[in-house]
PDB file of C-alpha atoms and ligand atoms in Angstrom:
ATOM      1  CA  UNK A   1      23.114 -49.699  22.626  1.00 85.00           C
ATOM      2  CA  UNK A   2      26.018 -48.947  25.298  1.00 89.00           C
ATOM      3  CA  UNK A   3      26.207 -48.845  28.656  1.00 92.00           C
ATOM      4  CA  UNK A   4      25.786 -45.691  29.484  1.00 95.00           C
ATOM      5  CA  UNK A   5      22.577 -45.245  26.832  1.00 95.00           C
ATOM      6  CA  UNK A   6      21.104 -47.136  28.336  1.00 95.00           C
ATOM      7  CA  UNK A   7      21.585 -45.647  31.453  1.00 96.00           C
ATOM      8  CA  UNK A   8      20.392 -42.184  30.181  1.00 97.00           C
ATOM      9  CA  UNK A   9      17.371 -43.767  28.663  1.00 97.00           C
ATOM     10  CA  UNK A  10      16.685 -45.414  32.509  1.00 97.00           C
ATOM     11  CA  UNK A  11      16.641 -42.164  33.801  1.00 97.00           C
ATOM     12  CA  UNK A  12      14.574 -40.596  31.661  1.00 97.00           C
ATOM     13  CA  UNK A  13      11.720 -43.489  32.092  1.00 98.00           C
ATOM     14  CA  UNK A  14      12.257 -43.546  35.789  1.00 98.00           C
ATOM     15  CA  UNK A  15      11.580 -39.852  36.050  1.00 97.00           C
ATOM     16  CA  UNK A  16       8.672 -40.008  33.348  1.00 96.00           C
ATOM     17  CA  UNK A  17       6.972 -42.877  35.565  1.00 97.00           C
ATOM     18  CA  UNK A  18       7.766 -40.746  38.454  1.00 97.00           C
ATOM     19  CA  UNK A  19       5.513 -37.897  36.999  1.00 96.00           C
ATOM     20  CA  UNK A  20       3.097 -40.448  35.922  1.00 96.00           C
ATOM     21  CA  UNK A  21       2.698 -41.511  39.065  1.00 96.00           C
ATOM     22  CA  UNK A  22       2.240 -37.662  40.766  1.00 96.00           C
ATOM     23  CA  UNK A  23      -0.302 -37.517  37.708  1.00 93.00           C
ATOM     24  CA  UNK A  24      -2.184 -40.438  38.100  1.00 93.00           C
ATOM     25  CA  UNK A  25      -2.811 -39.615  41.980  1.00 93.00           C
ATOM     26  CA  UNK A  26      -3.736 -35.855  41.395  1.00 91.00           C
ATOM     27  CA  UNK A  27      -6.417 -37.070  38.425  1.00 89.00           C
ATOM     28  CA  UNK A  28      -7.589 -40.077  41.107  1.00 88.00           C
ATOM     29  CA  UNK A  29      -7.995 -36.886  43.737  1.00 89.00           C
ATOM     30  CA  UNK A  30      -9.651 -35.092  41.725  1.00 86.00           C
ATOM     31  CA  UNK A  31     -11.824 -38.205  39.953  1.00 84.00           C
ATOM     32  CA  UNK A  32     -12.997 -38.512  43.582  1.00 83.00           C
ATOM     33  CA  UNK A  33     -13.299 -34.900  44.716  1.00 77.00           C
ATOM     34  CA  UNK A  34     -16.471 -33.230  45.320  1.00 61.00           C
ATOM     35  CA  UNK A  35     -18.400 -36.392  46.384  1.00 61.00           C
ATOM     36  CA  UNK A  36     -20.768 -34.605  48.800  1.00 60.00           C
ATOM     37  CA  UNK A  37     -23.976 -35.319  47.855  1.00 56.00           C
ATOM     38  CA  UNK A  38     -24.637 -31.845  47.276  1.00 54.00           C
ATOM     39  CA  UNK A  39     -27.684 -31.402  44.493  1.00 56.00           C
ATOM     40  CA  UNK A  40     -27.330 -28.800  42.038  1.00 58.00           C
ATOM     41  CA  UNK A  41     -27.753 -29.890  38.491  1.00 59.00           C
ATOM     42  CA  UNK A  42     -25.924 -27.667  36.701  1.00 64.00           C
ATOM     43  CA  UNK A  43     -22.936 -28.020  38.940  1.00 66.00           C
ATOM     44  CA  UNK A  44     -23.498 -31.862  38.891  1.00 65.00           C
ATOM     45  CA  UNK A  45     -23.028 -32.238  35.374  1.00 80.00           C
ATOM     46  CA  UNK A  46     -19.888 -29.745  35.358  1.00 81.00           C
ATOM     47  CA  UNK A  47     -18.559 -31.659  38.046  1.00 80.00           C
ATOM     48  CA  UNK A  48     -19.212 -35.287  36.628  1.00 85.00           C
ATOM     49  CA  UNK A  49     -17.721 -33.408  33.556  1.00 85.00           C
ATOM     50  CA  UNK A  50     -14.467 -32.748  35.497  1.00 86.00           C
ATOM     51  CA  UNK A  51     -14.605 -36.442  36.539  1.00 87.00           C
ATOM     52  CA  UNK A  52     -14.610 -38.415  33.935  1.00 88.00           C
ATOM     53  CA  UNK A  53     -12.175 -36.038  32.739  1.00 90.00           C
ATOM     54  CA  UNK A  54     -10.195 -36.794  35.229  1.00 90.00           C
ATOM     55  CA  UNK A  55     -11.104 -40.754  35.111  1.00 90.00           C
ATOM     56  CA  UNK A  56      -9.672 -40.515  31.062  1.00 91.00           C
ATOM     57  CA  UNK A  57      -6.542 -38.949  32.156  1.00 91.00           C
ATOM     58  CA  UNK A  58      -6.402 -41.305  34.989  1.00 92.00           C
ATOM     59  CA  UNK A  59      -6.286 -44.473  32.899  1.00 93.00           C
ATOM     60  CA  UNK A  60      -4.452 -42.990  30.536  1.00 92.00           C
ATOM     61  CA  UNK A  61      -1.479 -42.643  33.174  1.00 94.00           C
ATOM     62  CA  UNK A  62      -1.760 -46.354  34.624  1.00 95.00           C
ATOM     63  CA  UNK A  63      -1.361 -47.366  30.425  1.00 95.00           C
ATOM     64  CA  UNK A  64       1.726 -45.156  30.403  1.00 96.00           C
ATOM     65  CA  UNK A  65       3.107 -46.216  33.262  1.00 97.00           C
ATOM     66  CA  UNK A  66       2.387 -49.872  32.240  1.00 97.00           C
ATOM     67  CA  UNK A  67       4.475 -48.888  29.240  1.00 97.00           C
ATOM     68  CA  UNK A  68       7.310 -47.750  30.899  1.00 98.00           C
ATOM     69  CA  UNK A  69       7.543 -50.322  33.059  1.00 98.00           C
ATOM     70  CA  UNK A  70       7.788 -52.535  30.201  1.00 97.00           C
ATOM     71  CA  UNK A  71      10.506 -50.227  28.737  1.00 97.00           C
ATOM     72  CA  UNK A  72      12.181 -50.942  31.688  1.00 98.00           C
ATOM     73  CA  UNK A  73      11.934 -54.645  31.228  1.00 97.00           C
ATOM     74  CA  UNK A  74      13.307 -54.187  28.078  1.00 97.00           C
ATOM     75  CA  UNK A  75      16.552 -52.483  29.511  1.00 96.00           C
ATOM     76  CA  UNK A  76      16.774 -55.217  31.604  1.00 95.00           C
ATOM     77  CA  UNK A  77      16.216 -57.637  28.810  1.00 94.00           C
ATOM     78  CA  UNK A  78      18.594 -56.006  26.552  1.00 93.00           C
ATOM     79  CA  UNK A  79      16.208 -55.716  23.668  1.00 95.00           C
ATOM     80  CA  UNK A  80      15.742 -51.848  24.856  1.00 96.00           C
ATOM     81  CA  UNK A  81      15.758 -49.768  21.319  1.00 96.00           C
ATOM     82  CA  UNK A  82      14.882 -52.241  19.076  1.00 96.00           C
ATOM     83  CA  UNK A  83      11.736 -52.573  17.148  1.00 96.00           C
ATOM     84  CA  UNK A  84       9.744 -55.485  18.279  1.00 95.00           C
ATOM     85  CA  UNK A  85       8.388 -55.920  14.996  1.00 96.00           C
ATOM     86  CA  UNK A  86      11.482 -55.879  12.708  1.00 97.00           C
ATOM     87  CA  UNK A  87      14.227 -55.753  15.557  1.00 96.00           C
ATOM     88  CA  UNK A  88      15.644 -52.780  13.803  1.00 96.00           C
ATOM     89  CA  UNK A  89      17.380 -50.165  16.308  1.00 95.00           C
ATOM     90  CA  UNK A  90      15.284 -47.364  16.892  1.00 95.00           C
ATOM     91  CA  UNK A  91      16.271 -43.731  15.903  1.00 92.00           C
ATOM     92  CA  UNK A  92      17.526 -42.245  19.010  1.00 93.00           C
ATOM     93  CA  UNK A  93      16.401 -39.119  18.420  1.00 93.00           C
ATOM     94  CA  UNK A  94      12.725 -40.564  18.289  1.00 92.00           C
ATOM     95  CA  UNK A  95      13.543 -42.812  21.613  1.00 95.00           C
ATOM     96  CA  UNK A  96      14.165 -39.004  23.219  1.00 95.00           C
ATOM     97  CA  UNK A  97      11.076 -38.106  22.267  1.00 94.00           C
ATOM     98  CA  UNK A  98       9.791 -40.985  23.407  1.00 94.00           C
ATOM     99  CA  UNK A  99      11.639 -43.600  25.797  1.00 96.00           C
ATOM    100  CA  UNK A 100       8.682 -46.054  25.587  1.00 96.00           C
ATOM    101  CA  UNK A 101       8.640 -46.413  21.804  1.00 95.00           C
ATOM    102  CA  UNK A 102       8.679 -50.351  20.840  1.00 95.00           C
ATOM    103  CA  UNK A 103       8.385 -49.842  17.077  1.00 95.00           C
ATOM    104  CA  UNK A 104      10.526 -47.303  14.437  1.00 93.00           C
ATOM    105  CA  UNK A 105       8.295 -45.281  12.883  1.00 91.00           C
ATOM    106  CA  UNK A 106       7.709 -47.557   9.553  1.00 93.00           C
ATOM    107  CA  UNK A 107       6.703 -50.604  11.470  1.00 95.00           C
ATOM    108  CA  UNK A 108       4.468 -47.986  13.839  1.00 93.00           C
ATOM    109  CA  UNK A 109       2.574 -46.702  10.736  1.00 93.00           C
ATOM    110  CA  UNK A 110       2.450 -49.868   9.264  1.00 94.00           C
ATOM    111  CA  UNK A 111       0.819 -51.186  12.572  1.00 91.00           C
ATOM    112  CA  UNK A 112      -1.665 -48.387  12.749  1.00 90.00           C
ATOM    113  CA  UNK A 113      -2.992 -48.453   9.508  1.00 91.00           C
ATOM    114  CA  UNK A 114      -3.370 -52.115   9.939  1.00 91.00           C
ATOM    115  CA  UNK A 115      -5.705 -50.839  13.137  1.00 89.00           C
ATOM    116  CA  UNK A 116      -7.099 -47.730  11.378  1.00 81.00           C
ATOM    117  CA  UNK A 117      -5.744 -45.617  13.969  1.00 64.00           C
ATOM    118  CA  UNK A 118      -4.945 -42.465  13.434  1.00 65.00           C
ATOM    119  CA  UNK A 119      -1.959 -40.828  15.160  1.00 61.00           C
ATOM    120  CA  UNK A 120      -2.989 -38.964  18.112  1.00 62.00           C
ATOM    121  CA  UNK A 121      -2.452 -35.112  17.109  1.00 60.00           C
ATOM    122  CA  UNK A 122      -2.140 -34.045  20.885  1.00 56.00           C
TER     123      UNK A 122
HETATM  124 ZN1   ZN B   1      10.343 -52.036  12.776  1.00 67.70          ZN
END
């Protein structure tokens, strides 16, 4: 991948992990909001509702971030775009969709079938 790929592909990680980031403190906010020990059951469970909703999304922004950063690494590295499983380049059209993508989508399949994973439909 060129110079100046690469350079578009930094961007877009380093303003993904900058929303990640704004994410991951509004969802810790609001993991931690309403604390105040007022009892009302069916608020309670609403609100302890909200917060482990917010606790998923949470943790699911530190793993993306943790991904990105890696994705980073890899710019670094050099090995940015190719499949870690098969060292293939990645479709850069799929890499737009998604900058932290460390497979091509045969080795990604054949990787979560392996797991039994399905893909996420969100
Ligand atoms: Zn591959």
């Amino acid at each position: 991948m060129d110079k100046q790929k690469l350079e578009y592909f930094r961007n877009l990680l380093l303003e993904q992990r900058r929303q990640a980031t704004e994410d991951l403190m509004n969802d810790r906010g609001a993991a931690l909001e309403g604390d105040d020990g007022v009892e009302d059951s069916g608020e309670m469970s609403e609100r302890d509702l909200n917060r482990s909703t917010a606790l998923t999304l949470a943790s699911r922004q530190s793993q993306l971030i943790r991904e990105i950063d890696e994705a980073l690494d890899r710019i670094e590295d050099g090995t940015y775009g190719l499949c870690l499983r098969c060292g293939k380049p990645l479709d850069e059209e799929r890499l737009k969709a998604m900058p932290t993508a460390k497979y091509d989508a045969e080795c990604q399949a054949a990787i979560e079938a392996a797991q039994g994973i399905e893909t996420p439909t969100l």
